[in-house]
């Protein structure tokens, strides 16, 4: 029997014997056992005679933060609430980088070219870009994101492989994705890799796809067709299936000119270039034959699977051999013009302009890769020409004379006609559409007239004269591309043909072959300066057209950098 020592007020009874019973101890015979020490009590057990605290309510088990408002106190309205220590107090103007009137809303008029509209949106932060305005039919789900990204990459691949600048490729990719409802989209373009990432919202994981560009070809007809497809997608709401169908047709289309036509165009280009630098009828024929043989050898090397570097080596050898042979057999013929004409047909002006344009627009990785490609191709041309020149110097003695080759002959009418023919042949080699051939040839003829007026009549230095003439080429090319809603390359690349530094490159190589390294380096530096003047002039002319012909609300935001940061 356990004796109950007493009762606690408000809580019930507690067995004194049980309280004092430690482990291994049992009550025996009704004997009341007391605890031997204070260690038998829990630290949280109230002593005898002290009432137990009341049972807490569920609300008391979850107390609020000490920063919470007490009961009965009303919260301040949002407009009177004091923000963080870093927030702008009431009545104080926003920071300097935000306009006092707020960030203006950008309205992208569809009358403006899609290139300007997409460049404007690409330069915006993602949160400020206007939402896509594509209206889906009721009951019809929107296009699948993977298919839209795949179409975007395929279009970008054709544009990049055709020689389009990285900025225009990104604008086209973003325009296609935005037209199909993917507003939060980020395209990325490098020299051989295309990628596009779409994130539906801040909390959703992004969907990323990529594609590698392994083969490059020159077909401006296909390039123009892709530009028209992008224009229709961004302005007319072409369905996804229709876009795929048109893209498949573009890829299946054959080149507009046969192989023998391209070979004849290469001969015409070299012959016209030789007359541009002072050659006659014999020089024209020799340069044309040398270019035709070089083109056929390059086709043979390509069919055998040789890299492009060796194709340029073998293509440069026949024109140089024709020039050396002509100088050895006909002393009174300007044989240097034959080699110069062959160099005009081989200098990669398209890749040079695209590389410098990418560098000026901020795509430095792509620009470095394209300029490196240009360097390799020029080295291949140098190797092919130097092998022939070394043989000509040792066999023909002093027949190849740089001083005699530097004699300048002013023949304005013949040179203008030669410049127009050169641009026409160059346009055919670039596989341009037939209705653009005459426009490109006239653009090149105007550029040569401006260059001749500045360099021959006004006696201006050749480098600024070349830059001004190339600027007009870029300006007219951009105007024509806006009118036709197509790429500017068909109107620009062929038109810069007469301005290419073929003679300066030849003089440098000839001096190298004769061990005149100082004179050769000076000529090579002049050739590099002329090439940069062409590329910068073309880009500046195009930017001038965009700057003065932009539509309201489509201003381009460039990256602001001051003192390098």
Coordinates of C-alpha atoms in Angstrom, one line a residue:
X1 CA 0.0 0.0 0.0
X2 CA 1.4 3.4 -1.1
X3 CA 0.8 6.3 1.3
X4 CA -0.2 9.5 -0.4
X5 CA 1.6 12.3 1.2
X6 CA -0.6 15.1 0.2
X7 CA -2.4 16.8 -2.6
X8 CA -1.3 19.8 -4.8
X9 CA -3.8 22.5 -5.3
X10 CA -5.0 22.8 -8.8
X11 CA -3.2 19.9 -10.2
X12 CA -4.2 16.6 -8.6
X13 CA -2.2 14.1 -6.5
X14 CA 1.3 12.8 -6.9
X15 CA 2.5 9.6 -5.2
X16 CA 5.3 10.6 -2.9
X17 CA 6.7 7.1 -3.0
X18 CA 6.8 7.0 -6.7
X19 CA 8.5 10.4 -6.9
X20 CA 11.3 9.3 -4.7
X21 CA 11.6 5.8 -6.1
X22 CA 14.8 5.6 -8.1
X23 CA 15.7 3.0 -10.6
X24 CA 15.8 -0.5 -9.2
X25 CA 13.9 0.5 -6.1
X26 CA 10.4 -0.9 -5.3
X27 CA 8.0 0.0 -2.6
X28 CA 7.8 -2.8 0.1
X29 CA 5.3 -3.2 2.8
X30 CA 3.8 0.2 2.6
X31 CA 7.0 1.8 3.7
X32 CA 7.3 5.4 2.6
X33 CA 10.6 6.1 0.9
X34 CA 12.0 9.6 0.7
X35 CA 14.6 10.8 -1.9
X36 CA 18.1 10.6 -0.6
X37 CA 19.3 13.7 -2.5
X38 CA 18.2 16.4 -4.8
X39 CA 19.6 14.5 -7.7
X40 CA 16.4 12.4 -7.7
X41 CA 14.4 15.4 -8.8
X42 CA 14.2 16.7 -12.5
X43 CA 15.6 20.1 -13.0
X44 CA 12.3 21.2 -14.5
X45 CA 10.0 19.6 -11.7
X46 CA 8.5 22.2 -9.4
X47 CA 9.3 21.6 -5.7
X48 CA 6.6 20.4 -3.3
X49 CA 4.0 22.9 -2.4
X50 CA 4.4 24.9 -5.7
X51 CA 1.5 24.6 -8.1
X52 CA 2.1 23.5 -11.7
X53 CA 1.9 26.1 -14.4
X54 CA -1.3 26.2 -16.5
X55 CA -1.3 24.2 -19.8
X56 CA -0.2 26.5 -22.6
X57 CA -2.6 27.3 -25.5
X58 CA -1.6 26.4 -29.1
X59 CA -1.1 30.0 -30.0
X60 CA 1.5 30.4 -27.2
X61 CA 3.5 27.5 -28.6
X62 CA 4.3 29.5 -31.8
X63 CA 5.2 33.0 -30.8
X64 CA 5.6 35.7 -33.4
X65 CA 8.7 37.6 -34.3
X66 CA 9.8 40.5 -32.2
X67 CA 9.5 42.7 -35.3
X68 CA 5.8 41.9 -35.7
X69 CA 3.2 44.6 -35.1
X70 CA 1.4 44.2 -31.7
X71 CA -2.3 43.7 -31.6
X72 CA -4.4 46.8 -32.0
X73 CA -1.7 48.6 -34.0
X74 CA -2.6 49.3 -37.7
X75 CA 0.1 48.8 -40.4
X76 CA 1.2 51.9 -42.3
X77 CA 0.1 52.2 -46.0
X78 CA 2.7 51.2 -48.6
X79 CA 3.2 54.8 -49.8
X80 CA 4.1 55.9 -46.2
X81 CA 6.1 52.9 -45.3
X82 CA 9.9 53.5 -44.8
X83 CA 11.9 51.1 -46.9
X84 CA 15.4 49.7 -46.6
X85 CA 18.4 51.8 -45.6
X86 CA 19.5 51.5 -49.2
X87 CA 16.1 52.6 -50.8
X88 CA 15.6 56.1 -52.1
X89 CA 13.7 58.2 -49.6
X90 CA 10.5 60.0 -50.5
X91 CA 11.0 63.2 -52.4
X92 CA 14.5 62.3 -53.7
X93 CA 15.2 61.8 -57.4
X94 CA 16.2 58.3 -58.5
X95 CA 19.8 57.5 -59.2
X96 CA 21.6 59.1 -62.2
X97 CA 21.3 56.0 -64.4
X98 CA 17.5 56.1 -64.3
X99 CA 15.8 59.0 -66.2
X100 CA 13.7 61.3 -64.0
X101 CA 10.6 60.4 -66.1
X102 CA 11.2 56.7 -65.7
X103 CA 12.3 54.1 -68.3
X104 CA 10.5 54.9 -71.6
X105 CA 8.4 52.2 -73.1
X106 CA 9.9 50.8 -76.3
X107 CA 7.5 50.4 -79.1
X108 CA 8.8 48.3 -81.9
X109 CA 7.1 49.3 -85.1
X110 CA 6.7 46.4 -87.6
X111 CA 7.4 48.8 -90.5
X112 CA 11.1 48.9 -89.4
X113 CA 13.4 46.2 -90.7
X114 CA 13.4 43.1 -88.5
X115 CA 17.2 43.5 -88.0
X116 CA 16.7 46.8 -86.2
X117 CA 13.8 45.6 -84.1
X118 CA 15.6 42.4 -83.0
X119 CA 18.9 44.2 -82.3
X120 CA 17.0 46.7 -80.1
X121 CA 15.4 43.9 -78.1
X122 CA 18.7 41.9 -77.8
X123 CA 20.3 44.9 -76.2
X124 CA 17.5 45.2 -73.6
X125 CA 17.6 43.4 -70.3
X126 CA 15.3 40.4 -70.3
X127 CA 12.8 42.0 -67.9
X128 CA 12.3 45.0 -70.2
X129 CA 11.7 43.2 -73.5
X130 CA 8.2 43.5 -74.9
X131 CA 6.2 40.3 -74.6
X132 CA 5.6 38.3 -77.8
X133 CA 2.4 39.4 -79.6
X134 CA 1.7 36.1 -81.4
X135 CA -2.0 35.2 -81.1
X136 CA -2.8 31.5 -81.0
X137 CA -6.1 30.2 -82.3
X138 CA -8.6 29.1 -79.7
X139 CA -8.2 25.4 -78.8
X140 CA -4.8 25.2 -80.6
X141 CA -1.8 24.8 -78.4
X142 CA 1.3 26.8 -79.0
X143 CA 4.3 25.4 -80.8
X144 CA 6.6 23.0 -78.9
X145 CA 9.6 24.7 -77.5
X146 CA 12.1 22.1 -78.8
X147 CA 10.9 22.4 -82.3
X148 CA 11.0 26.2 -82.2
X149 CA 14.6 26.1 -80.9
X150 CA 15.5 23.5 -83.6
X151 CA 14.1 25.8 -86.3
X152 CA 16.0 28.8 -84.8
X153 CA 19.3 26.9 -84.9
X154 CA 18.8 25.6 -88.5
X155 CA 18.2 29.2 -89.7
X156 CA 21.2 30.5 -87.8
X157 CA 23.3 27.7 -89.2
X158 CA 22.5 28.7 -92.8
X159 CA 23.2 32.4 -92.1
X160 CA 26.5 31.8 -90.3
X161 CA 27.7 29.3 -92.9
X162 CA 26.9 31.8 -95.7
X163 CA 29.2 34.4 -94.2
X164 CA 26.7 36.6 -92.4
X165 CA 27.9 38.7 -89.4
X166 CA 27.4 37.3 -85.9
X167 CA 25.2 40.2 -84.9
X168 CA 22.8 39.6 -87.8
X169 CA 22.7 35.9 -87.1
X170 CA 21.8 36.5 -83.4
X171 CA 19.1 39.0 -84.5
X172 CA 17.6 36.5 -86.9
X173 CA 17.6 33.7 -84.3
X174 CA 16.0 35.9 -81.7
X175 CA 13.4 37.2 -84.2
X176 CA 12.4 33.6 -85.1
X177 CA 12.1 32.5 -81.4
X178 CA 10.2 35.7 -80.4
X179 CA 7.8 35.3 -83.3
X180 CA 6.8 31.9 -82.1
X181 CA 6.2 33.1 -78.5
X182 CA 9.5 32.5 -76.8
X183 CA 10.2 35.9 -75.4
X184 CA 12.8 35.0 -72.7
X185 CA 15.2 33.7 -75.2
X186 CA 19.0 34.2 -75.5
X187 CA 20.9 33.2 -78.7
X188 CA 24.7 32.9 -78.7
X189 CA 26.9 32.8 -81.8
X190 CA 30.5 32.0 -82.1
X191 CA 32.6 31.0 -85.1
X192 CA 31.5 27.3 -85.3
X193 CA 28.9 27.0 -82.5
X194 CA 25.3 28.2 -82.2
X195 CA 23.3 27.9 -79.1
X196 CA 19.9 29.2 -77.9
X197 CA 18.5 29.1 -74.4
X198 CA 14.8 29.7 -73.4
X199 CA 13.7 30.1 -69.8
X200 CA 9.9 30.4 -69.5
X201 CA 10.1 32.2 -66.1
X202 CA 12.5 33.0 -63.4
X203 CA 11.7 29.8 -61.4
X204 CA 11.5 27.4 -64.4
X205 CA 14.6 25.6 -65.6
X206 CA 16.0 26.8 -69.0
X207 CA 15.8 24.7 -72.1
X208 CA 19.1 24.9 -74.1
X209 CA 19.9 23.6 -77.6
X210 CA 23.1 24.0 -79.7
X211 CA 24.3 23.2 -83.2
X212 CA 27.8 23.1 -84.8
X213 CA 28.6 24.7 -88.1
X214 CA 31.0 22.3 -89.8
X215 CA 30.7 23.3 -93.5
X216 CA 30.8 26.7 -95.0
X217 CA 29.8 27.7 -98.5
X218 CA 29.3 30.8 -100.6
X219 CA 25.8 31.0 -101.9
X220 CA 24.2 34.4 -101.5
X221 CA 21.0 33.2 -103.3
X222 CA 20.4 30.8 -100.4
X223 CA 21.3 33.6 -97.9
X224 CA 18.8 36.0 -99.5
X225 CA 16.1 33.2 -99.3
X226 CA 16.8 32.7 -95.6
X227 CA 16.5 36.4 -95.0
X228 CA 13.1 36.5 -96.7
X229 CA 12.0 33.6 -94.6
X230 CA 13.0 35.4 -91.4
X231 CA 11.2 38.5 -92.6
X232 CA 8.0 36.6 -93.3
X233 CA 8.2 34.8 -89.9
X234 CA 8.6 38.0 -88.0
X235 CA 6.0 40.1 -89.8
X236 CA 3.4 37.7 -91.4
X237 CA 3.1 35.0 -88.8
X238 CA 4.2 32.0 -90.8
X239 CA 3.3 28.7 -89.1
X240 CA 5.9 26.4 -87.8
X241 CA 5.2 23.7 -90.3
X242 CA 5.2 26.2 -93.2
X243 CA 8.6 27.5 -92.0
X244 CA 10.0 24.0 -91.9
X245 CA 8.8 23.3 -95.4
X246 CA 10.3 26.5 -96.8
X247 CA 13.6 25.9 -95.0
X248 CA 13.7 22.4 -96.6
X249 CA 13.2 23.9 -100.0
X250 CA 15.9 26.4 -99.5
X251 CA 18.4 23.7 -98.5
X252 CA 17.4 21.5 -101.6
X253 CA 17.8 24.3 -104.1
X254 CA 20.7 24.1 -106.4
X255 CA 23.2 26.8 -107.1
X256 CA 22.0 29.3 -109.7
X257 CA 25.1 29.0 -111.9
X258 CA 26.8 25.8 -113.2
X259 CA 30.4 24.9 -112.5
X260 CA 31.7 26.0 -115.9
X261 CA 30.0 29.4 -115.4
X262 CA 31.9 29.9 -112.2
X263 CA 35.2 29.0 -113.8
X264 CA 34.6 31.5 -116.6
X265 CA 33.7 34.1 -114.0
X266 CA 37.0 33.5 -112.2
X267 CA 38.8 34.1 -115.5
X268 CA 36.9 37.2 -116.2
X269 CA 37.6 38.5 -112.7
X270 CA 41.3 38.0 -113.0
X271 CA 41.4 39.5 -116.5
X272 CA 39.5 42.6 -115.4
X273 CA 41.7 43.0 -112.4
X274 CA 44.8 42.9 -114.6
X275 CA 43.4 45.7 -116.8
X276 CA 42.5 47.7 -113.7
X277 CA 46.2 47.8 -112.7
X278 CA 47.5 48.7 -116.2
X279 CA 47.4 45.5 -118.3
X280 CA 46.5 45.2 -122.0
X281 CA 44.8 42.5 -124.1
X282 CA 47.7 40.0 -123.8
X283 CA 47.8 40.5 -120.1
X284 CA 44.0 40.1 -119.9
X285 CA 44.2 36.7 -121.7
X286 CA 47.1 35.4 -119.7
X287 CA 45.5 36.4 -116.4
X288 CA 42.2 34.8 -117.4
X289 CA 43.9 31.5 -118.5
X290 CA 45.9 31.4 -115.2
X291 CA 42.8 32.0 -113.1
X292 CA 40.8 29.3 -115.0
X293 CA 43.6 26.8 -114.5
X294 CA 43.9 27.7 -110.8
X295 CA 40.1 27.4 -110.3
X296 CA 40.1 23.9 -111.9
X297 CA 43.0 22.8 -109.7
X298 CA 41.2 24.1 -106.6
X299 CA 38.1 22.1 -107.6
X300 CA 40.3 19.0 -108.0
X301 CA 41.9 19.5 -104.6
X302 CA 38.5 20.0 -103.0
X303 CA 37.2 16.8 -104.6
X304 CA 40.2 14.9 -103.2
X305 CA 39.3 16.2 -99.7
X306 CA 42.3 18.5 -99.2
X307 CA 41.8 21.3 -96.7
X308 CA 41.0 24.8 -97.9
X309 CA 44.6 26.0 -97.2
X310 CA 46.0 23.6 -99.8
X311 CA 43.3 24.6 -102.2
X312 CA 44.5 28.2 -102.1
X313 CA 48.1 27.1 -102.5
X314 CA 47.4 25.2 -105.8
X315 CA 44.9 27.9 -107.0
X316 CA 47.6 30.6 -106.6
X317 CA 50.3 28.7 -108.6
X318 CA 49.0 28.9 -112.2
X319 CA 48.5 32.7 -112.3
X320 CA 52.0 33.2 -110.9
X321 CA 53.4 30.7 -113.3
X322 CA 51.7 32.5 -116.2
X323 CA 53.2 35.8 -115.1
X324 CA 56.7 34.4 -114.7
X325 CA 56.5 32.8 -118.2
X326 CA 55.2 35.9 -119.8
X327 CA 57.9 38.0 -118.2
X328 CA 60.6 35.6 -119.5
X329 CA 59.2 35.5 -123.1
X330 CA 57.8 39.1 -123.6
X331 CA 60.0 41.7 -122.1
X332 CA 57.7 44.6 -123.0
X333 CA 54.5 43.1 -121.4
X334 CA 53.5 44.1 -117.9
X335 CA 53.7 40.6 -116.5
X336 CA 53.2 41.7 -112.9
X337 CA 49.6 42.6 -113.8
X338 CA 48.9 38.9 -114.6
X339 CA 49.9 37.8 -111.0
X340 CA 48.0 40.8 -109.5
X341 CA 44.9 39.8 -111.4
X342 CA 45.2 36.2 -110.0
X343 CA 45.6 37.6 -106.5
X344 CA 42.4 39.7 -106.9
X345 CA 40.5 36.5 -107.6
X346 CA 41.9 34.8 -104.5
X347 CA 42.0 37.3 -101.7
X348 CA 39.3 36.4 -99.1
X349 CA 37.6 39.8 -99.0
X350 CA 34.3 38.4 -97.7
X351 CA 35.8 36.8 -94.6
X352 CA 37.9 39.9 -94.0
X353 CA 35.0 42.2 -94.0
X354 CA 32.9 39.9 -91.8
X355 CA 35.8 39.4 -89.3
X356 CA 36.4 43.1 -88.8
X357 CA 32.6 43.8 -88.6
X358 CA 32.3 41.2 -85.8
X359 CA 35.1 42.9 -84.0
X360 CA 33.6 46.3 -84.3
X361 CA 30.2 45.1 -83.1
X362 CA 31.6 43.4 -80.0
X363 CA 31.8 39.7 -81.1
X364 CA 35.5 39.4 -80.4
X365 CA 35.8 35.6 -80.3
X366 CA 34.1 35.2 -83.7
X367 CA 36.1 38.1 -85.1
X368 CA 39.4 36.6 -83.9
X369 CA 38.5 33.2 -85.4
X370 CA 37.5 34.8 -88.8
X371 CA 40.6 36.9 -89.0
X372 CA 42.7 33.9 -88.1
X373 CA 41.0 32.1 -91.0
X374 CA 41.8 35.0 -93.3
X375 CA 45.4 34.8 -92.2
X376 CA 45.7 31.1 -93.0
X377 CA 44.2 31.6 -96.4
X378 CA 46.5 34.5 -97.2
X379 CA 49.5 32.4 -96.1
X380 CA 48.3 29.7 -98.5
X381 CA 48.2 32.3 -101.4
X382 CA 51.7 33.5 -100.4
X383 CA 53.1 30.0 -100.5
X384 CA 51.7 29.3 -103.9
X385 CA 52.9 32.6 -105.4
X386 CA 56.3 32.5 -103.7
X387 CA 57.1 29.1 -105.1
X388 CA 56.6 30.4 -108.6
X389 CA 58.4 33.7 -108.0
X390 CA 61.5 32.1 -106.6
X391 CA 61.7 30.0 -109.7
X392 CA 61.1 33.0 -111.9
X393 CA 63.7 35.1 -110.1
X394 CA 66.4 32.4 -110.5
X395 CA 65.4 31.5 -114.1
X396 CA 64.4 34.8 -115.5
X397 CA 66.9 37.0 -113.7
X398 CA 65.7 40.6 -113.5
X399 CA 62.6 40.1 -115.7
X400 CA 60.4 40.5 -112.6
X401 CA 61.3 44.1 -111.6
X402 CA 59.3 45.7 -108.8
X403 CA 60.2 49.2 -110.0
X404 CA 58.9 48.6 -113.5
X405 CA 55.7 47.1 -112.0
X406 CA 55.0 50.2 -110.0
X407 CA 54.5 52.4 -113.1
X408 CA 51.0 53.8 -112.8
X409 CA 48.9 54.4 -115.9
X410 CA 45.7 56.5 -115.7
X411 CA 43.0 55.2 -118.0
X412 CA 39.8 56.3 -116.4
X413 CA 37.3 54.8 -119.0
X414 CA 39.1 51.4 -119.3
X415 CA 39.5 51.2 -115.5
X416 CA 35.8 52.0 -114.8
X417 CA 34.7 49.3 -117.3
X418 CA 37.2 46.9 -115.8
X419 CA 35.9 47.7 -112.3
X420 CA 32.3 47.0 -113.3
X421 CA 33.3 43.7 -115.0
X422 CA 35.3 42.7 -112.0
X423 CA 32.3 43.3 -109.7
X424 CA 30.0 41.4 -112.0
X425 CA 32.3 38.4 -112.1
X426 CA 32.7 38.5 -108.4
X427 CA 29.0 38.5 -107.9
X428 CA 28.6 35.4 -110.0
X429 CA 31.3 33.7 -108.0
X430 CA 29.4 34.5 -104.8
X431 CA 26.3 32.8 -106.3
X432 CA 24.1 35.9 -106.1
X433 CA 20.6 36.2 -107.5
X434 CA 20.5 37.4 -111.1
X435 CA 18.5 40.6 -110.3
X436 CA 21.3 41.7 -107.9
X437 CA 24.2 41.3 -110.3
X438 CA 23.8 44.7 -112.1
X439 CA 23.2 46.6 -108.8
X440 CA 26.3 45.1 -107.2
X441 CA 28.4 45.9 -110.4
X442 CA 27.2 49.5 -110.4
X443 CA 27.9 49.9 -106.7
X444 CA 31.4 48.7 -107.3
X445 CA 31.8 51.0 -110.3
X446 CA 30.7 54.1 -108.2
X447 CA 33.2 53.1 -105.5
X448 CA 36.0 52.9 -108.0
X449 CA 35.1 56.3 -109.5
X450 CA 35.2 57.8 -106.0
X451 CA 38.5 56.1 -105.2
X452 CA 40.1 57.3 -108.5
X453 CA 38.8 60.9 -107.9
X454 CA 40.4 61.0 -104.5
X455 CA 43.6 59.1 -105.1
X456 CA 44.5 60.2 -108.7
X457 CA 42.8 63.6 -109.0
X458 CA 42.9 64.9 -105.5
X459 CA 46.2 63.1 -104.7
X460 CA 44.9 61.8 -101.4
X461 CA 46.6 58.9 -99.7
X462 CA 45.3 55.5 -100.9
X463 CA 44.3 54.4 -97.4
X464 CA 41.8 57.2 -96.6
X465 CA 40.6 57.1 -100.2
X466 CA 39.9 53.4 -99.9
X467 CA 38.1 53.9 -96.6
X468 CA 35.8 56.6 -98.1
X469 CA 35.0 54.6 -101.2
X470 CA 34.3 51.5 -99.0
X471 CA 32.1 53.6 -96.8
X472 CA 29.9 54.5 -99.8
X473 CA 29.7 50.8 -100.6
X474 CA 28.5 50.0 -97.1
X475 CA 26.0 52.9 -97.2
X476 CA 24.5 52.0 -100.5
X477 CA 24.5 48.3 -99.6
X478 CA 22.6 48.9 -96.4
X479 CA 20.0 51.1 -98.2
X480 CA 19.4 48.4 -100.8
X481 CA 19.1 45.7 -98.2
X482 CA 16.5 47.7 -96.3
X483 CA 14.5 48.2 -99.5
X484 CA 14.7 44.6 -100.5
X485 CA 14.4 43.2 -96.9
X486 CA 17.4 41.0 -97.5
X487 CA 21.0 40.8 -96.4
X488 CA 23.5 43.6 -97.3
X489 CA 26.2 41.1 -98.3
X490 CA 25.1 40.6 -101.9
X491 CA 25.3 44.4 -102.5
X492 CA 28.6 44.9 -100.5
X493 CA 31.0 42.0 -100.9
X494 CA 31.2 42.0 -104.7
X495 CA 31.3 45.9 -104.8
X496 CA 34.6 46.0 -102.8
X497 CA 36.4 43.8 -105.3
X498 CA 38.2 46.7 -107.1
X499 CA 39.4 48.1 -103.8
X500 CA 41.1 44.9 -102.7
X501 CA 44.9 45.3 -102.2
X502 CA 46.0 42.8 -104.8
X503 CA 48.9 44.9 -106.2
X504 CA 50.3 45.7 -102.7
X505 CA 50.3 42.0 -101.8
X506 CA 52.1 41.1 -105.1
X507 CA 54.8 43.8 -104.6
X508 CA 55.4 42.4 -101.1
X509 CA 55.8 38.8 -102.3
X510 CA 58.0 39.8 -105.1
X511 CA 60.4 41.7 -102.8
X512 CA 60.4 38.8 -100.4
X513 CA 61.4 36.5 -103.3
X514 CA 64.3 38.9 -104.2
X515 CA 65.4 39.1 -100.5
X516 CA 64.3 42.8 -100.1
X517 CA 62.7 42.2 -96.8
X518 CA 62.4 45.8 -95.7
X519 CA 60.6 46.9 -98.9
X520 CA 58.5 43.7 -98.7
X521 CA 57.4 44.4 -95.2
X522 CA 56.5 47.9 -96.1
X523 CA 54.3 46.7 -99.0
X524 CA 52.7 44.0 -96.8
X525 CA 51.9 46.6 -94.1
X526 CA 50.3 48.8 -96.7
X527 CA 48.2 45.9 -97.9
X528 CA 47.0 45.2 -94.4
X529 CA 46.2 48.9 -93.9
X530 CA 44.1 48.9 -97.1
X531 CA 42.3 45.8 -96.1
X532 CA 41.4 47.3 -92.7
X533 CA 40.3 50.5 -94.4
X534 CA 37.9 48.5 -96.6
X535 CA 36.4 46.6 -93.7
X536 CA 36.1 49.6 -91.4
X537 CA 34.7 51.8 -94.2
X538 CA 32.0 49.2 -95.1
X539 CA 31.0 48.8 -91.5
X540 CA 30.9 52.6 -90.9
X541 CA 28.8 53.2 -94.0
X542 CA 26.3 50.5 -92.8
X543 CA 26.1 52.0 -89.3
X544 CA 25.5 55.4 -90.8
X545 CA 22.6 54.2 -92.7
X546 CA 21.1 52.5 -89.6
X547 CA 21.7 55.6 -87.5
X548 CA 19.9 58.1 -89.8
X549 CA 17.2 55.8 -91.1
X550 CA 15.9 54.2 -87.9
X551 CA 12.2 54.1 -87.2
X552 CA 10.8 55.8 -84.1
X553 CA 11.3 53.7 -81.0
X554 CA 13.9 51.4 -82.5
X555 CA 17.1 53.0 -81.3
X556 CA 20.0 50.6 -80.9
X557 CA 21.5 50.4 -77.4
X558 CA 25.2 49.9 -77.6
X559 CA 27.4 48.7 -74.8
X560 CA 28.6 51.7 -72.8
X561 CA 32.2 51.6 -71.9
X562 CA 34.3 54.4 -70.5
X563 CA 38.0 54.2 -69.9
X564 CA 38.0 50.4 -70.3
X565 CA 35.3 49.5 -67.7

